[in-house]
mmCIF file of C-alpha atoms and ligand atoms in Angstrom:
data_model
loop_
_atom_site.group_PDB
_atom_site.id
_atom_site.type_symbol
_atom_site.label_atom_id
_atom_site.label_comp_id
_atom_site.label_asym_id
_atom_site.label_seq_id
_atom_site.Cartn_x
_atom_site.Cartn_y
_atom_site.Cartn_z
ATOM 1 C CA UNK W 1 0.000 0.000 0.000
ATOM 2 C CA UNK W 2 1.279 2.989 -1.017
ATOM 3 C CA UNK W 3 1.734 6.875 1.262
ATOM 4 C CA UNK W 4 0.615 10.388 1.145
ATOM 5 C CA UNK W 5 -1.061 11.157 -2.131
ATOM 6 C CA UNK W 6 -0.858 14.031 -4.380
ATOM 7 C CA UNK W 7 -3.984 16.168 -4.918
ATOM 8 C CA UNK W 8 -5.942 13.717 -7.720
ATOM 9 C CA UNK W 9 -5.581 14.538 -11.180
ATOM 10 C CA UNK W 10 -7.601 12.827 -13.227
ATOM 11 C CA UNK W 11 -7.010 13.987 -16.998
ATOM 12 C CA UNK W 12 -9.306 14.253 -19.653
ATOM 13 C CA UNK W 13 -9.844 12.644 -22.647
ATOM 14 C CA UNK W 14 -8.719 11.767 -25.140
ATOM 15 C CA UNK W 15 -5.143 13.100 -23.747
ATOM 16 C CA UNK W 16 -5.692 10.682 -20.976
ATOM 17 C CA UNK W 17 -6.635 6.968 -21.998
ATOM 18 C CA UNK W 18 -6.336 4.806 -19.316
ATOM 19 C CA UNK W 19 -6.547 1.741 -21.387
ATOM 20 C CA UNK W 20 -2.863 2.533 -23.185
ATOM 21 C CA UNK W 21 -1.034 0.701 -19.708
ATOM 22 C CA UNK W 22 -3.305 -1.962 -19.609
ATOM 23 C CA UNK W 23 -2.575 -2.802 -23.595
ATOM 24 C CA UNK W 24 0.344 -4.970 -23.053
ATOM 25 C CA UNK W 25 1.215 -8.666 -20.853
ATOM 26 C CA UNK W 26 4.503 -6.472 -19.856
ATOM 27 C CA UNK W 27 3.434 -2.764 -19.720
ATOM 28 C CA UNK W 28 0.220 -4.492 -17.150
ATOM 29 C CA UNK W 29 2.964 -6.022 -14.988
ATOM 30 C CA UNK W 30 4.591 -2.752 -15.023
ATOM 31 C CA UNK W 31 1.516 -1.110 -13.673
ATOM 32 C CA UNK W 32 0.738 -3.369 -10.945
ATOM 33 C CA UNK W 33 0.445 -1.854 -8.212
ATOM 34 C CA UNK W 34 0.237 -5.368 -6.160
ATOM 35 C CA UNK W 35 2.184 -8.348 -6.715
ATOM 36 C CA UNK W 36 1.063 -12.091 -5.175
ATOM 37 C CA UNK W 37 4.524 -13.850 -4.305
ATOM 38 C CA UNK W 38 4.992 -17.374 -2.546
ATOM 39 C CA UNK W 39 6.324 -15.221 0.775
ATOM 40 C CA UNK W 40 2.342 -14.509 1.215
ATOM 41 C CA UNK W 41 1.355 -17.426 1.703
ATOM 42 C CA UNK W 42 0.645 -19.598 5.192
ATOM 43 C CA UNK W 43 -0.381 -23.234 4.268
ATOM 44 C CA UNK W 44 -2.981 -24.649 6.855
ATOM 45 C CA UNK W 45 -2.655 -28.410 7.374
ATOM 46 C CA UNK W 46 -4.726 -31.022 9.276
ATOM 47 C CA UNK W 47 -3.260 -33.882 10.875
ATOM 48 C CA UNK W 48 -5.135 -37.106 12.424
ATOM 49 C CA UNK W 49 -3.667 -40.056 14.619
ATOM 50 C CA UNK W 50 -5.480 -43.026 12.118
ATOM 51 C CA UNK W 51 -3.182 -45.281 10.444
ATOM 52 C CA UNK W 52 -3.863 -44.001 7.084
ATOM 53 C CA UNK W 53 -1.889 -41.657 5.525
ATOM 54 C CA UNK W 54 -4.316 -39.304 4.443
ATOM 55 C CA UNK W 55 -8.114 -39.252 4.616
ATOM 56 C CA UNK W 56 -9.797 -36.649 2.357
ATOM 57 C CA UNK W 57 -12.175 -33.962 3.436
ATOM 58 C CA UNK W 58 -15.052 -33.888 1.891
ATOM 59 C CA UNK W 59 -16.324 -30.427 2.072
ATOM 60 C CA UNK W 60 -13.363 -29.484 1.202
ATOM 61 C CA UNK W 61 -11.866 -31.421 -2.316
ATOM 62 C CA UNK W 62 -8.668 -31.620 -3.063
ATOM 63 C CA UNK W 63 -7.917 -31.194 0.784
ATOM 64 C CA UNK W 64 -6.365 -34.408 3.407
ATOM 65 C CA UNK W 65 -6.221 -35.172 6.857
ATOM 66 C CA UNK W 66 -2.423 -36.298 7.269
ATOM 67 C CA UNK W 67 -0.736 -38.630 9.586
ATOM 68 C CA UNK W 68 2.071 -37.456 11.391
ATOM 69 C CA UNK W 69 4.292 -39.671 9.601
ATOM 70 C CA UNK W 70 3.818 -37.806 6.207
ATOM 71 C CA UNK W 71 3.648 -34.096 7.983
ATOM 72 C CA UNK W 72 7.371 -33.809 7.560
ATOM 73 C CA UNK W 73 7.312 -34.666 4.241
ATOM 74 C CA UNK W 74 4.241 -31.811 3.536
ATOM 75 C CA UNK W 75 6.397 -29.644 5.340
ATOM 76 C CA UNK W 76 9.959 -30.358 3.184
ATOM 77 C CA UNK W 77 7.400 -29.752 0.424
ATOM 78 C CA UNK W 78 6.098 -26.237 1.706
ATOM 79 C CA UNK W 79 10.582 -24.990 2.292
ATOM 80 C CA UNK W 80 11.157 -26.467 -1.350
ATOM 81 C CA UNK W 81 8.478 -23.907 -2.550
ATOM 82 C CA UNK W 82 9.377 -21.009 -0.710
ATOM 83 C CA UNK W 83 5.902 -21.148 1.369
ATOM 84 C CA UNK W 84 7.180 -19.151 4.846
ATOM 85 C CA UNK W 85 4.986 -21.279 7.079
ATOM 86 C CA UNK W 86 2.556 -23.913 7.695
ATOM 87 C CA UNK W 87 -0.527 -23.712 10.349
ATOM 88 C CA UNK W 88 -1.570 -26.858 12.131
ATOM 89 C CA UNK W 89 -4.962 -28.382 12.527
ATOM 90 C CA UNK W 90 -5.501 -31.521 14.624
ATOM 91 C CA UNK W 91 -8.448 -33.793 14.084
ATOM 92 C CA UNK W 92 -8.536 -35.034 17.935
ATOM 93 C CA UNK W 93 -10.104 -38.764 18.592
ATOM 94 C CA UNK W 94 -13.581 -38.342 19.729
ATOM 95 C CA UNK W 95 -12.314 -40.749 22.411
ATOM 96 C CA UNK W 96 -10.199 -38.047 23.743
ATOM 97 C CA UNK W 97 -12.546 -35.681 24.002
ATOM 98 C CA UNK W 98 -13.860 -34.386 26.859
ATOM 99 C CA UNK W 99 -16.343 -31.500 28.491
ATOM 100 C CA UNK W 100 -13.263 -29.785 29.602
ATOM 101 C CA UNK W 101 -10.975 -30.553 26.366
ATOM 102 C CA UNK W 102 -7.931 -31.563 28.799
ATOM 103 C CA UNK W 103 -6.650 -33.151 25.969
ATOM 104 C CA UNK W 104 -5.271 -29.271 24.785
ATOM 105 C CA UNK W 105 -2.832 -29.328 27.697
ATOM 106 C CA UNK W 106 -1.563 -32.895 27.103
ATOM 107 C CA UNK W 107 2.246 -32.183 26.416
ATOM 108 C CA UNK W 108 2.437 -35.542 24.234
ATOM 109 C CA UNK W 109 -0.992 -34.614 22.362
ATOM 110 C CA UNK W 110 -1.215 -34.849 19.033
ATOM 111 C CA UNK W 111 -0.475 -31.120 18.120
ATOM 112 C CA UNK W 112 2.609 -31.008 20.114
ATOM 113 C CA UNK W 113 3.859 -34.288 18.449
ATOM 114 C CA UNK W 114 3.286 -32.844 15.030
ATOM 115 C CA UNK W 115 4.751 -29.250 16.115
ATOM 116 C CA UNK W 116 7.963 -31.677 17.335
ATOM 117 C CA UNK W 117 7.898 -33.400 14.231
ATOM 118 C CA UNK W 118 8.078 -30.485 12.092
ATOM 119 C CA UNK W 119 10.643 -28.709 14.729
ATOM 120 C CA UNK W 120 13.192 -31.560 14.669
ATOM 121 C CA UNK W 121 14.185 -31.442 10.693
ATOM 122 C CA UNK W 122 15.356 -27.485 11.773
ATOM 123 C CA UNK W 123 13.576 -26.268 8.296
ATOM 124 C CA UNK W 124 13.384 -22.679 7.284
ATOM 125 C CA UNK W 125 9.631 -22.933 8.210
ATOM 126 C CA UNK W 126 7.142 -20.974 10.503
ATOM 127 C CA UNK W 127 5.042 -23.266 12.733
ATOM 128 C CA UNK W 128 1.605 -21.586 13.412
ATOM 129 C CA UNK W 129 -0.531 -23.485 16.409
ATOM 130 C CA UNK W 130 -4.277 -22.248 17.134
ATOM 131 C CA UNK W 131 -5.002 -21.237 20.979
ATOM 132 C CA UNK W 132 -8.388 -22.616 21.186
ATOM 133 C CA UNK W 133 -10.258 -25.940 22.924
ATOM 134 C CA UNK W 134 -12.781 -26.392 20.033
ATOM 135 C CA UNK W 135 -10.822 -29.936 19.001
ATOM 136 C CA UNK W 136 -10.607 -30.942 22.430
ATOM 137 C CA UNK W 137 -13.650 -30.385 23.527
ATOM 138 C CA UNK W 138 -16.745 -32.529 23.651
ATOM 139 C CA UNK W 139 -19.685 -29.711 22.788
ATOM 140 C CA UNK W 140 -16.886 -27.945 20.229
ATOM 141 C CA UNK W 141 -16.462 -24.761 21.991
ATOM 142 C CA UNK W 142 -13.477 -22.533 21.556
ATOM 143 C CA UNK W 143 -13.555 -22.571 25.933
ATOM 144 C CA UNK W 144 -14.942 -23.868 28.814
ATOM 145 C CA UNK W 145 -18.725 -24.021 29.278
ATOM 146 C CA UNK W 146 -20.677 -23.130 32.720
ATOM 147 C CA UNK W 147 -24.295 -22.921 33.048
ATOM 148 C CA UNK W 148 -24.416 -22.809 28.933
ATOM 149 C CA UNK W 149 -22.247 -19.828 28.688
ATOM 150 C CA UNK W 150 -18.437 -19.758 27.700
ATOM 151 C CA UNK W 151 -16.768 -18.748 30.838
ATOM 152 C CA UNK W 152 -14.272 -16.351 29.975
ATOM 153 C CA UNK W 153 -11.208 -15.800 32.460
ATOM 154 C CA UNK W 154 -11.321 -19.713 33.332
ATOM 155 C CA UNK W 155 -10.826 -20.346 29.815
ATOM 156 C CA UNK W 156 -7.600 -18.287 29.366
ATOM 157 C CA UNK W 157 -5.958 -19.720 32.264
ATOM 158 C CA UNK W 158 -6.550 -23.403 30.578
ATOM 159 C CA UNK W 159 -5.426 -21.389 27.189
ATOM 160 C CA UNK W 160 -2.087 -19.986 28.668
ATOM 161 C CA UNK W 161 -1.325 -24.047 29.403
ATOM 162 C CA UNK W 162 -1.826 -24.910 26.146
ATOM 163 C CA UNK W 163 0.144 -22.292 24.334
ATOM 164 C CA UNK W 164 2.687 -22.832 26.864
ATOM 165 C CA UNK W 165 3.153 -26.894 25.714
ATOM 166 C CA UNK W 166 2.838 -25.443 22.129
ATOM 167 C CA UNK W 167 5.555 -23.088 22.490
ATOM 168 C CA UNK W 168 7.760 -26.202 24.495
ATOM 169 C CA UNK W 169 7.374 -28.261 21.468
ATOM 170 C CA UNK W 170 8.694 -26.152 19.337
ATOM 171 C CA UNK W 171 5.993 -23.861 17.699
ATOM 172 C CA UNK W 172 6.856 -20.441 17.267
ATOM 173 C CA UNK W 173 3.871 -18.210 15.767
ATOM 174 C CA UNK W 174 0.846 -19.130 18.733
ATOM 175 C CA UNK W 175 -1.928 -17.880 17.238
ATOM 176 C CA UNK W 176 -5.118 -17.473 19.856
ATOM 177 C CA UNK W 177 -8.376 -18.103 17.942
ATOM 178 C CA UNK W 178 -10.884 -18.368 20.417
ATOM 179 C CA UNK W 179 -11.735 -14.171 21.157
ATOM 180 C CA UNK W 180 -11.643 -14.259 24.831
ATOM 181 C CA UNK W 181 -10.989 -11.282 25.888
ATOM 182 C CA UNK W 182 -7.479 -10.846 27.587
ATOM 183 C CA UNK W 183 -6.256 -13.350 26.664
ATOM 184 C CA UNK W 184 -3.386 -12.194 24.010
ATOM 185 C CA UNK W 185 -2.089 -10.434 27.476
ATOM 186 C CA UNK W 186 -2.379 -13.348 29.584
ATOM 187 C CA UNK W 187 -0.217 -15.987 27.202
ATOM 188 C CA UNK W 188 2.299 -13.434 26.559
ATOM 189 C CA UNK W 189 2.951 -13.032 30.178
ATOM 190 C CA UNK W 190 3.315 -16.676 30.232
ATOM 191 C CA UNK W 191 5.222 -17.129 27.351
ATOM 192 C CA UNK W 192 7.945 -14.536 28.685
ATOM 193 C CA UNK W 193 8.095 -15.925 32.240
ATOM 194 C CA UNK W 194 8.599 -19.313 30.658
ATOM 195 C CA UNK W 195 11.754 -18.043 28.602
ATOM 196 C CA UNK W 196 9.953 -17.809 25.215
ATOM 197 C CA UNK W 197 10.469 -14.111 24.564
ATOM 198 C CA UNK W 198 10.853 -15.057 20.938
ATOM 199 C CA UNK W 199 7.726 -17.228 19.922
ATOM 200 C CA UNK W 200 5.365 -14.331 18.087
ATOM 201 C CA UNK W 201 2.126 -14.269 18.871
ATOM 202 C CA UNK W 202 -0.567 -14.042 16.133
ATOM 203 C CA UNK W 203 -3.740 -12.810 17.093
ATOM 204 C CA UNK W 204 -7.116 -13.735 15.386
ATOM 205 C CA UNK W 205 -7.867 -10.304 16.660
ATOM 206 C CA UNK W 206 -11.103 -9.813 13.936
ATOM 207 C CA UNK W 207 -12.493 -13.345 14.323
ATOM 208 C CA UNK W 208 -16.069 -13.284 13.039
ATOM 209 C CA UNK W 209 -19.258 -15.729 14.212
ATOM 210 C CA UNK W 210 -19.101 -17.053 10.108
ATOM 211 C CA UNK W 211 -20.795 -19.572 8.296
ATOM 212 C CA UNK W 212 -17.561 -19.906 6.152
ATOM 213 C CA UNK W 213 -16.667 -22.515 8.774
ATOM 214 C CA UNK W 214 -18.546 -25.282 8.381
ATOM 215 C CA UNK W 215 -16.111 -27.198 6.281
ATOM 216 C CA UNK W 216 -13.438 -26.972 9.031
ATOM 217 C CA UNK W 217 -15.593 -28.139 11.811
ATOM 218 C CA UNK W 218 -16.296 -31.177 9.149
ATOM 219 C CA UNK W 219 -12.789 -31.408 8.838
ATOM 220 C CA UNK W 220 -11.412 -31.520 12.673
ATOM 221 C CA UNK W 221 -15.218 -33.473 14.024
ATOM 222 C CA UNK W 222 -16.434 -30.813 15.719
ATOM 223 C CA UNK W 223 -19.243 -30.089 13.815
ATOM 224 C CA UNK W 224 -22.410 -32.208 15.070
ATOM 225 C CA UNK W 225 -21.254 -30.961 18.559
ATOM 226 C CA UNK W 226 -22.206 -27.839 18.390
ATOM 227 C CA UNK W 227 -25.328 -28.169 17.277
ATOM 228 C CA UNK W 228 -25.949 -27.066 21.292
ATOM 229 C CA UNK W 229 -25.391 -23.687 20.399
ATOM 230 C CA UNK W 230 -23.195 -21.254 17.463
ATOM 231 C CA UNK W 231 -20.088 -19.539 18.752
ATOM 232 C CA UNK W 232 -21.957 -15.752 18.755
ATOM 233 C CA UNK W 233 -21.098 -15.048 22.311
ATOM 234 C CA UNK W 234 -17.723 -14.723 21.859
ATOM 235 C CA UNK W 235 -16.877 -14.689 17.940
ATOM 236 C CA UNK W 236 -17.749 -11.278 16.337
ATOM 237 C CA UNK W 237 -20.998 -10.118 15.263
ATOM 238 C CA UNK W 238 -20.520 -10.122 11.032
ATOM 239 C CA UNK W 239 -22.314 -6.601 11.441
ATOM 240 C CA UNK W 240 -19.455 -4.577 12.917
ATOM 241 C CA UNK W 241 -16.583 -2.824 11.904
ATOM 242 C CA UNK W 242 -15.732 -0.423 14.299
ATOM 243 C CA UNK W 243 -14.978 -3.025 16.840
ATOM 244 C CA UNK W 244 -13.015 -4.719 15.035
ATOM 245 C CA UNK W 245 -10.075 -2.005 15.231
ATOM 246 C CA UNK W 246 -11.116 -1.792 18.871
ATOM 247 C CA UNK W 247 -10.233 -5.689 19.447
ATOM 248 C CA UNK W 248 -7.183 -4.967 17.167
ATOM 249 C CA UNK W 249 -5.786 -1.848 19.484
ATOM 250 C CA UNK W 250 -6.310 -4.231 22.569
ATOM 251 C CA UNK W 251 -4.138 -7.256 21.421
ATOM 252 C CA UNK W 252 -2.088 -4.840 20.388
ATOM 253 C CA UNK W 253 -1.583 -3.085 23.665
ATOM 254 C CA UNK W 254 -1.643 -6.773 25.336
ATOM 255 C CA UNK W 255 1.383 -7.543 23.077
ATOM 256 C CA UNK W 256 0.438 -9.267 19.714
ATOM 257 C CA UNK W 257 2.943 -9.617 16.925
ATOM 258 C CA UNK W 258 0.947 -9.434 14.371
ATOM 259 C CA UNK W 259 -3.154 -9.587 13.444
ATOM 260 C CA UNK W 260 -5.643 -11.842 11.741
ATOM 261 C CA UNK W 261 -8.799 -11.417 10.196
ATOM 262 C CA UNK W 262 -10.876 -14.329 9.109
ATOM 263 C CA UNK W 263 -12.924 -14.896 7.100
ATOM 264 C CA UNK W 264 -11.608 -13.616 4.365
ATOM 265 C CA UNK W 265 -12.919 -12.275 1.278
ATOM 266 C CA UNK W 266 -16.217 -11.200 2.672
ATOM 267 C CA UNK W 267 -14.187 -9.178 5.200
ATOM 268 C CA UNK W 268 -11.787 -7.335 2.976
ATOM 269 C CA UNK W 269 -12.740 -3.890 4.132
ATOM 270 C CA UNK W 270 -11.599 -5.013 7.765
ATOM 271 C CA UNK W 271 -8.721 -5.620 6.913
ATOM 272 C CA UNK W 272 -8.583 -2.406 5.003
ATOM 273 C CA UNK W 273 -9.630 -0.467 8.224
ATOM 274 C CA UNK W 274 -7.023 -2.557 10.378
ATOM 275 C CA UNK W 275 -4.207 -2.329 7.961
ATOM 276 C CA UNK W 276 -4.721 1.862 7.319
ATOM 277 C CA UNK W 277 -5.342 2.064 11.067
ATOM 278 C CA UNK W 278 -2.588 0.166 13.083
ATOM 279 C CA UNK W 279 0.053 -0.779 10.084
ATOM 280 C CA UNK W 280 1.057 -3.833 11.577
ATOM 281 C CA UNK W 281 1.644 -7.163 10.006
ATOM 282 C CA UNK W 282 -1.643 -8.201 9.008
ATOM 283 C CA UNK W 283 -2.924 -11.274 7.514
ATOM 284 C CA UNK W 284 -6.245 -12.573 6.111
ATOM 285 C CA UNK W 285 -7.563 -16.171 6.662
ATOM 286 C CA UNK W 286 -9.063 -17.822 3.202
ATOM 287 C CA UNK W 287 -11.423 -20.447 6.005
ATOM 288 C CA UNK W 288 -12.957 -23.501 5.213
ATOM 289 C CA UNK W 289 -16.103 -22.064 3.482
ATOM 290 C CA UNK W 290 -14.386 -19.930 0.660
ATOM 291 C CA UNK W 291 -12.036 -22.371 -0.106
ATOM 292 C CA UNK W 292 -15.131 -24.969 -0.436
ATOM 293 C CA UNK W 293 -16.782 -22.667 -3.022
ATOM 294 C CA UNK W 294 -14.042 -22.021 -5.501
ATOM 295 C CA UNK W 295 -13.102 -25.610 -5.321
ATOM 296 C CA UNK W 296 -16.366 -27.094 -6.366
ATOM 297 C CA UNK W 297 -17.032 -24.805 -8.627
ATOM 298 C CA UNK W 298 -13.891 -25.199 -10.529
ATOM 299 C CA UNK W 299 -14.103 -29.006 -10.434
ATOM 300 C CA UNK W 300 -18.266 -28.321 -11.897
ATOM 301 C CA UNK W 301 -16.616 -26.752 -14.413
ATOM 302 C CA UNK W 302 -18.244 -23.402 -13.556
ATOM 303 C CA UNK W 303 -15.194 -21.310 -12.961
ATOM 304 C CA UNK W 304 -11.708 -21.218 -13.813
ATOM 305 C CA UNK W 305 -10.176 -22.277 -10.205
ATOM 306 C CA UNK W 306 -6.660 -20.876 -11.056
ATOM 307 C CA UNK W 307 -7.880 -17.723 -12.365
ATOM 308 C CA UNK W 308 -10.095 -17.414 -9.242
ATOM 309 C CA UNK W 309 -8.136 -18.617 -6.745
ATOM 310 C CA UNK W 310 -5.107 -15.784 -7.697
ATOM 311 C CA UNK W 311 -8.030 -13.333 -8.340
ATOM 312 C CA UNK W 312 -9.195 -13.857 -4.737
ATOM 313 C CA UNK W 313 -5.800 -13.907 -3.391
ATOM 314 C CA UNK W 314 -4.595 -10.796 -4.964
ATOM 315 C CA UNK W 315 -7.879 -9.258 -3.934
ATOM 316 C CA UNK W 316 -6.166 -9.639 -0.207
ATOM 317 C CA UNK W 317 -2.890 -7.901 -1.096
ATOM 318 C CA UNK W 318 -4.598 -5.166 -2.657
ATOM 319 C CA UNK W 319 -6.187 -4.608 0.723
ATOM 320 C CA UNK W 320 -3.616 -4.288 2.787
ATOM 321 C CA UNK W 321 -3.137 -8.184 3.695
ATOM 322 C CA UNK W 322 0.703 -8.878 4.169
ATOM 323 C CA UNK W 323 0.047 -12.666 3.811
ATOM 324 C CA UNK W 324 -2.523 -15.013 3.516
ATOM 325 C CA UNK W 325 -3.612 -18.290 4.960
ATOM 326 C CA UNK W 326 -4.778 -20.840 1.865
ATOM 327 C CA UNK W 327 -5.780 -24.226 1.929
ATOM 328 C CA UNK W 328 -4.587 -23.445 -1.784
ATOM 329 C CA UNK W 329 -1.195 -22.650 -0.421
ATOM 330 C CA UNK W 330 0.671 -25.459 -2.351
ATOM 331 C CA UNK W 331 -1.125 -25.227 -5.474
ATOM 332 C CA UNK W 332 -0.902 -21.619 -5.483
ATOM 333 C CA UNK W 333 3.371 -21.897 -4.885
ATOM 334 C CA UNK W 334 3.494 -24.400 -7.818
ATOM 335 C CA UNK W 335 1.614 -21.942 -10.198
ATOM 336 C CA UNK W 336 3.857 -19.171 -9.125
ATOM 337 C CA UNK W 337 6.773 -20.899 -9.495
ATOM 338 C CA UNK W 338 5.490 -22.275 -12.901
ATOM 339 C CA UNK W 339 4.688 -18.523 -14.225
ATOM 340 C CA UNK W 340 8.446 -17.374 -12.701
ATOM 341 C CA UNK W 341 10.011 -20.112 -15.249
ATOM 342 C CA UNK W 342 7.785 -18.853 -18.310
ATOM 343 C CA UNK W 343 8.975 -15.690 -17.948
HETATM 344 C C1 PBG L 1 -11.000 -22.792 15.978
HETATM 345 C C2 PBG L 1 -10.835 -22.441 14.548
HETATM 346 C C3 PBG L 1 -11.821 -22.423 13.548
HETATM 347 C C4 PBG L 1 -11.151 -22.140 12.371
HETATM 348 C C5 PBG L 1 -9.796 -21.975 12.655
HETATM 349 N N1 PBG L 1 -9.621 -22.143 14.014
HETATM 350 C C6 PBG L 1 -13.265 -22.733 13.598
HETATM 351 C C7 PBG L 1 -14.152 -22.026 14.492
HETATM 352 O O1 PBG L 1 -13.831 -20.982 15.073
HETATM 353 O O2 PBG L 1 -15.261 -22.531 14.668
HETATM 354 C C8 PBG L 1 -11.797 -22.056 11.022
HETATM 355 C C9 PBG L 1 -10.906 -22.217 9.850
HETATM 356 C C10 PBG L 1 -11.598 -22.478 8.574
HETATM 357 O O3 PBG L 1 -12.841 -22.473 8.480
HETATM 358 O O4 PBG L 1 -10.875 -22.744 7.601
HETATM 359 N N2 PBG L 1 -11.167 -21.797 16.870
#
């Protein structure tokens, strides 16, 4: 995004024809004013504890659960294209869940073994973990529920455990998801008594109550749980804007690294607002849902995936996103890398 602005001059034609830099494939790259590189890119992965090694999701084609045992090699792929750095999902047993979700604090849980899987090969790679009990849980809330509400401050104290065994593992982007309040605050107090000073924290600062999510909840089995109840009490009403910069200024103040909004494309004027407002390292999540609807459309035949997928991405940048997290991630490297060798 670019600074201070002259007065605007328009021009008049037919001096001024607007069309003359868009004639050309080269004199249009010229003129971009935003460019879609593989540095933008955060690939989010899901990983199970079955034996096989991948089990599809199927509101989400062209997108697998993995076993740990093939996580290293997705992430060996994600440092041979250049993506920065890979989010992790875990698809918890139901077995293992519970009312509480104590499984989220379990240092040898599934999330921490993939984190340590990941950590051990010492790749150029960013490891992002969620802060949230929704896969632990039983009913599939992001916390801890009393009397039907989601308590807040009990919550965070059980969240400060579980980024803490994140961060001990080996992650080093812990990225809170679950909006309760004070909690960016409370982990980073943790995190720094603990000796982590250096693991970033990401906050999903603009976290909406969507309907873009239902794919995910498919994905990590915590769908048919919640049918109890939606996540409105604590996720942000889709109406407001204005509070969105206010939850930004307070993980800010509480001491987050950088900012999320999610969803993603319907939300592009948030992160317009945040980006203008604040100016720190902002980034845009592509959920569940959106991905969901370019990829079955593309495989209907009704769009052109690629041509949508970089149209929606670049629709991001041009906001103000400084990166973007894709379930298209990997396909979206290869094409890039593909278009650098035509050139
Ligand atoms: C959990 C979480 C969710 C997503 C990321 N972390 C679901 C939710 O809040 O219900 C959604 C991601 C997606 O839809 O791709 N707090």
């Amino acid at each position: 995004m670019s600074g201070p602005r002259l007065p605007y001059q328009p021009g008049h034609y037919p001096t001024t024809r607007l069309r003359r830099n868009r004639r050309d494939d080269w004199s249009r790259r010229l003129m971009a004013e935003n460019k879609l590189g593989v540095d933008d890119l955060i690939w989010p992965i899901f990983v199970h504890e079955e034996k096989e090694q991948r089990i599809p999701v199927a509101s989400m084609p062209g997108v697998d659960r993995l076993s740990i045992d093939i996580l290293a090699e997705a992430a060996r792929e994600a440092v041979s294209f250049g993506i920065p750095a890979v989010a992790i999902f875990p698809v918890i047993n139901s077995q293992r869940k519970n009312e509480e979700g104590t499984e989220a604090i379990n240092p040898k849980n599934l999330v921490c073994r993939a984190i340590r899987e990941i950590a051990e090969q010492n790749l150029n790679l960013g490891i992002v973990c969620d802060v949230a009990l929704d896969p632990f849980t039983s009913h599939g809330h992001d916390g801890l529920v009393r009397d039907g509400y989601v308590v807040n401050d009990e919550t965070v104290e059980v969240l400060i455990q579980q980024a803490l065994i994140q961060a001990a593992a080996g992650c080093t982007i812990i990225a809170p998801s679950d909006m309760m309040d004070g909690r960016v605050g409370a982990i980073r107090k943790a995190l720094d008594q603990a000796g982590h000073e250096r693991v970033r924290i990401l906050s999903y600062a603009a976290k909406y109550a969507s309907a873009f999510y239902d794919p995910f909840r498919e994905a990590i089995g915590s769908t048919t749980n919640l049918e109890q109840g939606d996540k409105r009490t604590y996720q942000m009403d889709v109406a407001n804007s204005d509070e969105a910069l206010r939850e930004v200024a307070l993980d800010i103040n509480e001491g987050a690294d950088m900012v999320m909004v999610k969803p993603g494309l319907p939300y592009l004027d948030i992160i317009f607002r945040i980006k203008e407002t604040f100016g720190l390292p902002t980034y845009a999540y592509q959920v569940s849902g959106e991905y969901a609807m370019i990829a079955c459309a593309s495989n209907q035949g009704w769009l052109n995936g690629k041509r949508a997928i970089l149209e929606s991405l670049k629709s991001f940048k041009r906001a103000g996103a400084d990166g973007i997290l894709t379930y298209f991630a990997p396909q979206v490297a290869r094409w890039l890398r593909e278009e650098a060798e035509e050139l």
